[in-house]
XYZ file of C-alpha atoms in Angstrom:
538
model
C -53.635 167.561 -20.031
C -52.317 165.447 -17.030
C -54.318 162.827 -16.041
C -52.645 161.363 -13.145
C -49.561 160.698 -11.174
C -48.804 157.337 -9.274
C -45.695 156.142 -7.099
C -45.397 153.232 -5.258
C -43.254 155.008 -2.575
C -46.474 156.925 -2.176
C -49.059 156.702 1.174
C -52.281 157.336 -1.430
C -50.447 155.446 -4.869
C -52.899 157.227 -6.813
C -53.553 160.619 -7.520
C -55.647 161.386 -9.915
C -56.162 165.939 -12.171
C -58.518 167.556 -13.704
C -59.663 170.462 -15.430
C -59.298 173.821 -14.053
C -58.039 173.717 -9.969
C -56.611 171.271 -8.258
C -55.520 171.660 -4.832
C -53.696 169.704 -3.079
C -54.677 170.383 1.056
C -52.266 170.323 4.238
C -53.872 170.338 7.398
C -55.246 172.413 9.606
C -52.563 173.068 11.728
C -50.003 173.817 8.938
C -48.226 171.328 9.621
C -44.821 171.666 7.164
C -43.384 168.618 5.543
C -45.318 166.489 4.655
C -45.142 167.120 0.465
C -46.927 169.729 -0.045
C -44.456 171.337 -2.246
C -43.042 168.351 -3.058
C -45.517 167.223 -5.218
C -45.585 170.134 -6.574
C -42.181 169.984 -7.889
C -42.814 166.545 -9.323
C -46.078 167.941 -10.772
C -43.098 169.954 -12.649
C -40.625 166.904 -13.313
C -44.078 165.032 -14.741
C -43.959 168.236 -17.031
C -40.348 168.268 -17.795
C -38.622 169.730 -15.302
C -34.948 168.358 -12.649
C -35.300 171.019 -10.213
C -37.443 167.853 -8.106
C -34.409 165.336 -8.606
C -31.233 168.418 -8.208
C -32.958 170.358 -5.481
C -35.104 167.313 -3.435
C -32.441 166.327 -1.611
C -33.468 164.386 1.186
C -36.843 163.113 -0.505
C -33.632 161.399 -3.127
C -32.178 160.166 0.225
C -34.560 159.537 2.306
C -37.276 157.404 -0.270
C -34.118 156.012 -2.242
C -34.802 155.462 -6.175
C -37.795 155.492 -7.269
C -40.454 155.901 -10.372
C -42.815 158.296 -11.150
C -45.976 157.119 -13.242
C -47.919 159.772 -14.505
C -50.663 160.492 -17.526
C -51.710 162.993 -20.334
C -54.817 163.362 -22.256
C -55.488 165.090 -25.020
C -58.728 165.293 -27.866
C -59.584 161.316 -25.723
C -56.824 159.818 -25.876
C -54.281 158.811 -23.014
C -49.930 158.688 -23.658
C -48.619 156.823 -20.476
C -45.517 157.173 -18.975
C -42.912 157.539 -16.685
C -39.487 158.851 -15.497
C -37.272 157.727 -13.229
C -35.713 160.410 -10.345
C -32.299 158.341 -10.979
C -32.142 158.547 -15.143
C -34.177 161.641 -16.052
C -32.853 162.450 -18.813
C -34.735 159.506 -20.492
C -39.060 159.647 -20.387
C -40.305 156.150 -20.711
C -43.521 156.120 -23.034
C -45.411 153.007 -21.331
C -48.658 151.179 -21.717
C -51.665 151.788 -19.340
C -49.976 149.188 -16.848
C -47.335 151.433 -17.368
C -45.341 148.601 -19.258
C -42.404 150.476 -20.657
C -42.392 150.281 -24.472
C -40.224 153.057 -25.813
C -37.425 155.142 -24.437
C -37.228 158.758 -25.396
C -34.865 161.639 -24.623
C -35.830 164.951 -22.091
C -35.796 167.154 -24.599
C -38.116 165.325 -27.281
C -40.582 164.560 -24.414
C -41.205 168.674 -24.134
C -40.636 169.292 -27.662
C -44.090 166.733 -27.776
C -45.684 167.722 -25.266
C -44.963 171.996 -27.375
C -47.157 169.980 -29.291
C -49.605 168.457 -27.663
C -50.468 171.805 -25.846
C -50.516 173.933 -29.534
C -48.027 176.104 -28.513
C -46.896 177.789 -32.026
C -44.579 179.221 -30.642
C -41.130 179.466 -32.905
C -39.082 181.464 -31.044
C -38.996 179.783 -27.290
C -39.158 176.361 -26.114
C -41.396 174.735 -23.990
C -39.471 174.573 -20.570
C -38.653 178.356 -21.122
C -42.490 179.177 -20.482
C -44.164 176.958 -18.056
C -40.865 177.074 -15.693
C -41.865 180.653 -15.170
C -44.802 180.315 -13.740
C -44.571 177.135 -12.079
C -44.046 178.618 -9.218
C -42.663 175.931 -5.754
C -41.021 177.243 -2.401
C -37.240 175.966 -3.306
C -37.637 177.098 -7.059
C -35.636 180.520 -8.500
C -38.955 182.239 -9.366
C -40.344 182.763 -5.876
C -38.884 187.218 -6.171
C -42.152 188.794 -5.933
C -40.549 192.507 -7.071
C -39.357 190.405 -10.486
C -42.122 188.323 -11.131
C -40.435 187.773 -14.817
C -37.535 186.070 -14.260
C -36.660 182.380 -14.001
C -33.179 182.185 -12.023
C -32.466 184.756 -9.365
C -29.140 186.427 -11.364
C -31.432 186.061 -15.002
C -30.152 188.968 -17.285
C -33.837 191.711 -17.817
C -32.307 191.361 -20.978
C -33.411 187.744 -21.260
C -36.912 187.520 -18.626
C -38.326 190.596 -21.225
C -37.397 189.101 -23.983
C -39.299 185.587 -22.940
C -41.675 187.573 -21.964
C -42.565 189.555 -25.824
C -41.774 185.812 -26.837
C -44.400 184.118 -24.274
C -47.503 187.052 -25.345
C -46.622 186.525 -28.877
C -45.335 190.396 -29.976
C -41.579 189.194 -30.145
C -41.577 187.298 -34.329
C -42.027 191.328 -35.742
C -38.914 192.508 -33.788
C -36.977 189.164 -34.460
C -36.719 189.996 -38.142
C -35.412 193.211 -36.955
C -32.625 192.034 -34.291
C -31.981 189.111 -36.904
C -30.569 191.989 -39.631
C -28.897 193.712 -36.803
C -26.662 191.014 -35.364
C -26.044 190.006 -39.546
C -25.171 194.002 -39.578
C -22.476 193.200 -36.119
C -21.278 190.626 -37.068
C -20.401 191.728 -41.075
C -18.804 195.126 -39.083
C -16.440 192.674 -36.224
C -15.742 190.440 -39.255
C -14.176 193.610 -41.530
C -12.399 194.522 -38.193
C -11.443 191.698 -37.507
C -9.878 191.136 -40.931
C -8.630 195.211 -40.472
C -6.520 193.451 -36.295
C -4.554 190.806 -38.769
C -3.368 193.323 -41.296
C -6.168 190.882 -44.015
C -7.364 195.265 -44.249
C -6.006 198.200 -44.123
C -6.759 200.055 -41.138
C -9.553 202.362 -40.900
C -7.489 206.057 -40.355
C -7.989 209.181 -38.422
C -9.275 212.601 -40.518
C -5.941 214.172 -40.888
C -4.159 210.495 -41.956
C -7.367 210.331 -44.669
C -7.105 214.451 -45.215
C -3.329 213.190 -46.011
C -4.393 210.216 -48.061
C -6.762 212.140 -50.220
C -3.341 214.504 -51.365
C -1.381 211.941 -52.277
C -3.928 210.033 -54.067
C -4.349 213.627 -56.444
C -0.587 213.894 -56.679
C 0.157 210.236 -58.000
C -2.658 210.548 -60.890
C -2.053 213.901 -61.915
C 1.597 211.985 -62.091
C -0.051 209.279 -64.078
C -1.089 212.006 -67.190
C 1.827 213.166 -66.922
C 3.595 209.740 -67.702
C 0.125 209.311 -69.942
C 1.052 212.284 -72.146
C 5.078 211.963 -73.324
C 4.271 207.923 -73.605
C 1.570 209.469 -76.370
C -0.924 210.296 -74.730
C -2.784 206.722 -74.724
C 0.391 204.602 -74.568
C -0.355 203.722 -70.965
C -4.417 203.566 -70.679
C -3.799 200.281 -69.463
C -4.351 198.239 -66.414
C -1.255 197.634 -64.207
C -1.307 193.966 -64.754
C -1.208 194.365 -68.467
C 1.756 196.937 -67.763
C 3.955 194.250 -65.072
C 3.126 191.696 -67.429
C 4.886 193.245 -70.385
C 7.651 194.506 -67.897
C 7.879 190.390 -67.222
C 6.776 189.317 -70.643
C 10.157 191.708 -71.859
C 12.867 190.265 -69.182
C 11.356 186.298 -70.668
C 11.699 187.797 -73.957
C 15.408 188.910 -73.937
C 16.135 184.751 -71.709
C 14.561 182.669 -74.440
C 16.892 184.746 -77.147
C 19.951 183.999 -75.086
C 18.535 181.003 -75.256
C 18.733 180.096 -78.430
C 21.889 182.125 -79.506
C 23.726 179.549 -77.082
C 21.573 176.282 -79.277
C 22.606 178.025 -82.054
C 25.856 178.351 -81.494
C 25.814 175.065 -80.053
C 24.429 173.436 -82.813
C 26.954 175.531 -84.995
C 30.100 173.358 -83.619
C 29.068 169.910 -84.093
C 28.415 170.445 -87.436
C 31.451 172.020 -87.646
C 33.241 168.767 -86.165
C 30.938 165.744 -88.390
C 32.124 168.130 -91.367
C 35.762 168.140 -91.013
C 35.657 163.576 -90.282
C 37.814 162.702 -93.946
C 40.244 160.454 -93.396
C 43.604 161.066 -95.077
C 44.409 159.928 -98.171
C 47.127 157.261 -99.761
C 48.883 159.440 -101.570
C 48.929 162.191 -99.630
C 51.127 159.634 -97.079
C 53.294 158.757 -100.291
C 54.258 162.528 -100.914
C 54.861 163.152 -97.030
C 57.213 160.465 -97.605
C 58.675 161.605 -100.228
C 59.390 164.777 -98.240
C 59.761 162.827 -95.291
C 62.318 159.824 -95.592
C 62.481 159.397 -91.625
C 58.651 159.811 -91.029
C 57.172 156.624 -89.952
C 53.870 155.607 -92.694
C 53.100 153.032 -90.725
C 52.985 153.887 -87.329
C 50.662 156.929 -88.890
C 48.777 154.578 -90.918
C 47.820 153.147 -87.345
C 47.145 155.993 -85.622
C 44.794 157.121 -88.882
C 42.527 153.330 -88.608
C 41.842 154.594 -84.451
C 40.678 157.477 -85.998
C 38.754 156.155 -87.644
C 37.653 153.898 -85.564
C 36.611 156.683 -82.479
C 35.106 159.225 -85.320
C 32.571 155.852 -85.623
C 32.315 156.077 -82.050
C 31.772 160.058 -81.132
C 29.209 160.232 -84.601
C 26.071 158.401 -82.790
C 27.070 160.663 -79.736
C 27.230 163.187 -81.721
C 23.780 163.065 -83.811
C 22.139 163.343 -80.170
C 23.400 165.479 -78.919
C 22.929 167.450 -82.117
C 18.970 166.005 -81.749
C 18.616 167.522 -79.096
C 20.267 170.716 -79.743
C 17.968 171.131 -82.623
C 14.545 170.653 -80.185
C 16.232 172.699 -77.532
C 16.867 175.169 -80.653
C 13.136 174.688 -82.224
C 11.215 175.303 -78.202
C 13.842 178.640 -77.844
C 12.370 179.849 -81.182
C 9.358 179.697 -80.690
C 9.681 180.414 -77.559
C 10.545 183.634 -78.618
C 7.511 183.981 -81.224
C 4.849 183.687 -78.390
C 6.107 186.045 -76.114
C 7.055 189.056 -78.852
C 3.455 187.673 -80.237
C 2.003 188.476 -76.425
C 3.793 191.962 -76.177
C 2.374 192.768 -80.020
C -0.951 192.162 -78.716
C -0.972 194.654 -75.522
C 0.308 197.398 -78.854
C 0.530 200.021 -77.779
C 1.495 199.873 -74.601
C 5.135 197.637 -75.855
C 6.244 200.351 -78.080
C 7.019 202.531 -74.984
C 10.528 201.825 -72.904
C 10.678 199.350 -69.902
C 11.984 201.301 -68.133
C 8.497 203.853 -68.341
C 6.911 200.858 -68.047
C 8.543 199.819 -64.446
C 7.576 203.552 -63.966
C 4.312 202.883 -64.093
C 3.716 200.792 -62.560
C 4.874 201.766 -59.843
C 2.915 204.570 -59.967
C 0.239 202.849 -60.889
C 0.821 200.332 -58.051
C 1.306 202.871 -55.589
C -2.024 204.355 -56.431
C -3.988 201.458 -56.416
C -2.478 200.436 -53.141
C -3.908 204.041 -51.743
C -7.712 203.323 -53.164
C -7.204 200.361 -52.239
C -6.799 201.798 -48.446
C -9.553 205.058 -49.097
C -12.144 201.557 -49.945
C -10.935 199.959 -46.678
C -11.765 202.961 -44.905
C -14.558 203.625 -46.718
C -16.278 200.480 -46.369
C -16.133 200.514 -42.705
C -18.101 204.021 -42.284
C -20.339 202.021 -44.593
C -20.436 198.870 -42.068
C -20.976 200.421 -39.624
C -23.463 202.837 -40.160
C -25.684 200.129 -41.258
C -24.357 198.515 -37.947
C -26.041 201.508 -36.513
C -28.929 202.361 -38.796
C -30.100 198.352 -37.516
C -29.886 198.713 -34.366
C -31.302 201.583 -35.288
C -34.263 199.882 -36.576
C -34.116 196.793 -34.005
C -34.537 199.115 -30.906
C -37.231 201.767 -31.773
C -39.473 197.916 -33.771
C -38.363 196.695 -29.526
C -39.717 199.460 -27.962
C -42.722 199.656 -30.122
C -44.136 195.938 -29.056
C -42.710 196.121 -25.753
C -44.570 199.455 -25.187
C -47.537 197.446 -27.510
C -47.150 194.266 -24.369
C -47.446 197.371 -22.128
C -50.782 198.110 -22.826
C -52.032 194.805 -23.231
C -50.600 192.909 -20.415
C -51.384 195.670 -17.876
C -55.187 196.292 -18.822
C -55.638 192.699 -18.425
C -53.329 193.398 -15.306
C -55.884 195.887 -14.102
C -59.370 193.797 -14.739
C -58.453 191.311 -13.027
C -57.246 192.613 -9.848
C -61.420 194.448 -10.037
C -62.673 191.724 -10.225
C -60.286 190.441 -6.676
C -61.313 193.317 -5.060
C -64.043 194.940 -7.286
C -62.325 197.829 -8.371
C -61.178 199.522 -4.751
C -57.951 198.395 -5.185
C -55.602 200.156 -7.241
C -53.772 198.125 -9.958
C -50.212 196.272 -9.791
C -47.709 197.990 -13.073
C -45.668 197.239 -15.275
C -43.261 199.210 -16.356
C -39.863 198.798 -18.263
C -37.006 201.029 -20.004
C -34.082 199.197 -22.564
C -32.443 197.375 -19.535
C -34.586 196.989 -16.840
C -38.338 196.498 -15.674
C -40.584 196.916 -12.304
C -43.771 195.739 -11.442
C -45.189 197.072 -7.995
C -48.322 198.963 -7.049
C -48.137 202.975 -6.223
C -48.624 204.006 -2.625
C -48.394 200.158 -1.586
C -45.155 197.929 -0.458
C -46.946 194.970 1.760
C -45.890 192.029 1.566
C -49.170 190.599 0.708
C -49.966 193.055 -2.196
C -46.457 191.938 -4.162
C -47.367 188.081 -3.764
C -50.780 189.144 -5.012
C -49.097 190.933 -8.045
C -46.868 187.996 -8.941
C -50.435 185.718 -8.689
C -52.841 188.262 -10.960
C -49.760 188.556 -13.704
C -48.971 185.112 -13.955
C -52.967 184.750 -14.277
C -52.643 187.049 -16.857
C -50.761 185.470 -18.703
C -52.444 182.637 -18.550
C -56.165 184.421 -20.201
C -54.115 186.307 -22.450
C -51.147 183.249 -23.623
C -51.545 179.582 -25.152
C -49.704 179.204 -21.826
C -51.251 175.859 -20.253
C -50.902 174.865 -16.713
C -50.191 176.777 -13.472
C -48.318 176.234 -10.093
C -48.871 178.090 -7.077
C -47.384 177.017 -3.454
C -48.013 177.469 -0.442
C -45.677 180.423 0.058
C -47.180 183.211 -2.054
C -51.040 182.245 -1.618
C -49.727 181.839 3.035
C -48.873 185.947 2.811
C -52.665 187.474 1.627
C -55.677 188.027 2.939
C -59.063 185.507 3.060
C -61.171 187.578 1.084
C -58.654 187.997 -2.141
C -57.865 184.302 -1.542
C -60.984 183.651 -2.363
C -61.674 185.912 -5.095
C -58.446 184.351 -6.283
C -59.602 180.521 -5.648
C -62.885 181.421 -7.839
C -60.838 181.996 -10.705
C -58.920 179.497 -10.015
C -61.816 177.500 -10.658
C -63.178 179.333 -13.537
C -60.253 178.817 -15.646
C -60.341 176.387 -18.460
C -56.672 175.324 -18.128
C -55.022 173.279 -15.140
C -53.379 175.150 -12.324
C -51.944 173.487 -9.027
C -51.660 174.890 -5.158
C -50.924 173.394 -2.214
C -52.098 175.006 0.863
C -53.331 174.430 4.230
C -55.055 175.794 7.360
C -58.484 175.894 5.098
C -60.512 176.755 8.128
C -58.886 179.951 8.890
C -60.750 180.492 5.123
C -64.122 182.425 4.626
C -67.494 179.369 4.151
C -66.518 179.488 -0.201
C -62.974 179.820 0.243
C -63.152 176.432 2.365
C -65.896 174.885 0.037
C -63.668 175.396 -3.299
C -60.433 174.029 -1.351
C -62.301 171.095 -0.441
C -64.044 170.054 -3.964
C -60.667 170.838 -6.279
C -58.553 169.295 -3.638
C -57.410 166.072 -5.079
C -54.799 164.896 -1.956
C -55.191 165.382 1.457
C -52.410 165.529 3.726
C -51.604 165.456 7.151
C -49.622 164.266 9.695
C -48.258 160.684 11.262
C -48.623 159.062 8.328
C -50.610 160.279 5.613
C -47.570 162.399 4.438
C -46.934 162.232 0.168
C -44.526 159.417 1.167
C -46.724 158.443 4.844
C -43.461 159.422 6.729
C -42.263 162.114 7.592
C -38.451 162.197 8.026
C -37.999 165.449 9.581
C -39.060 163.699 12.509
C -37.285 162.597 15.183
């Protein structure tokens, strides 16, 4: 529980709190601007709220930067902290003299509070829980007709979900909601893929019927082609048929390469075989029949050829070696492709033209089957999404009905305690998109604010909600006797309730007694304000 709040800028430097009802009491004249609501904002601030910084601008303008020190006690152990208005995102752990020891984040601090208050609700934060029931003038949760809303424009869906979480009805719903969201997102992703043409688009009924007819036509044409090629000669997957067609094309290329390399090798062999030199007796015979021939020049040319052949022979040898390697590689490639084709028997015995035709038919057939499969997948995902949504809505409706009965019963119980069973209780009604909270045949202002307070007390009694804050703005609208009964109920609570009220002398004697015995601070004009002065005076 919250034990104390201290601030050097306060008129009363230390304010000590206790279990149950804690009253911030104003004077009997109902003087405004003395700090009652401001102190309630500060209590919200030490519970991790931010409205004290964002909505109490007049305080920060007139007081200036200041530090709020505070202490909580859990299981007999005290924990000291401080928080600064100008650095409100940080919480500082302190010793008992409020000397800073360590710094933690605001989110870590509120998680710590949730743990210390034993709030074992997985799907709601500490602040989302308590901020709905810390009702201080200036906050947005004071609409008596919309008591679930934490801010003025919160959707009914979010408000009702938060109530389901607080009352511990949400876990079972969450399982169905997660399944629905998963199915919804999966369906949306499938549609997105269709929109970007990664998948075939959804077809209307006529296109779907025409496509089924085309699939049947292609199927018949494929079967006829298979019968023309020995029945099972084309009993292969399209990918294999296309592979055969491509391999036959590669085989033709490889054979041409092999033939070209073989021809080039033969030419080089002919050059090598024709390297024999002109012999000496051939020159003598030439001189005999052609006396005018210049034998000496011919001999020199012969010597030149010998030298040239010596130079070129190495290059010819290297070229022959290169061509032999290419020829062997092409020969190996021919054998490799031939073996691969033979492994796909009996289709390899079918002509390439027939294979190509079959492959085209198979591709068309497969594409239509793909479109049909995408269409069926679309319908399946859509049906799964709709079924999951129906299951989610049914489970949510069921849990809302259970929650409504439980909540309205508790509200009726508390209402009977206030009015001795003589007044109609307020009732919650929920629809799929909204909720209402009212008392039949009684729409008065006081009744509406009383209804909201009864609702808050019901939640405090039924759940792990650790505390309530009710400003005088709510309580002033209610008649004297109901106020007395409410104060008695506040006092009986084992949890902390913080209220602000003034004009104690105008209420019943019992109410005055409760207010005076439960007060933690009393404020008035003339130096007894929260900060020792009022800046609203001229």
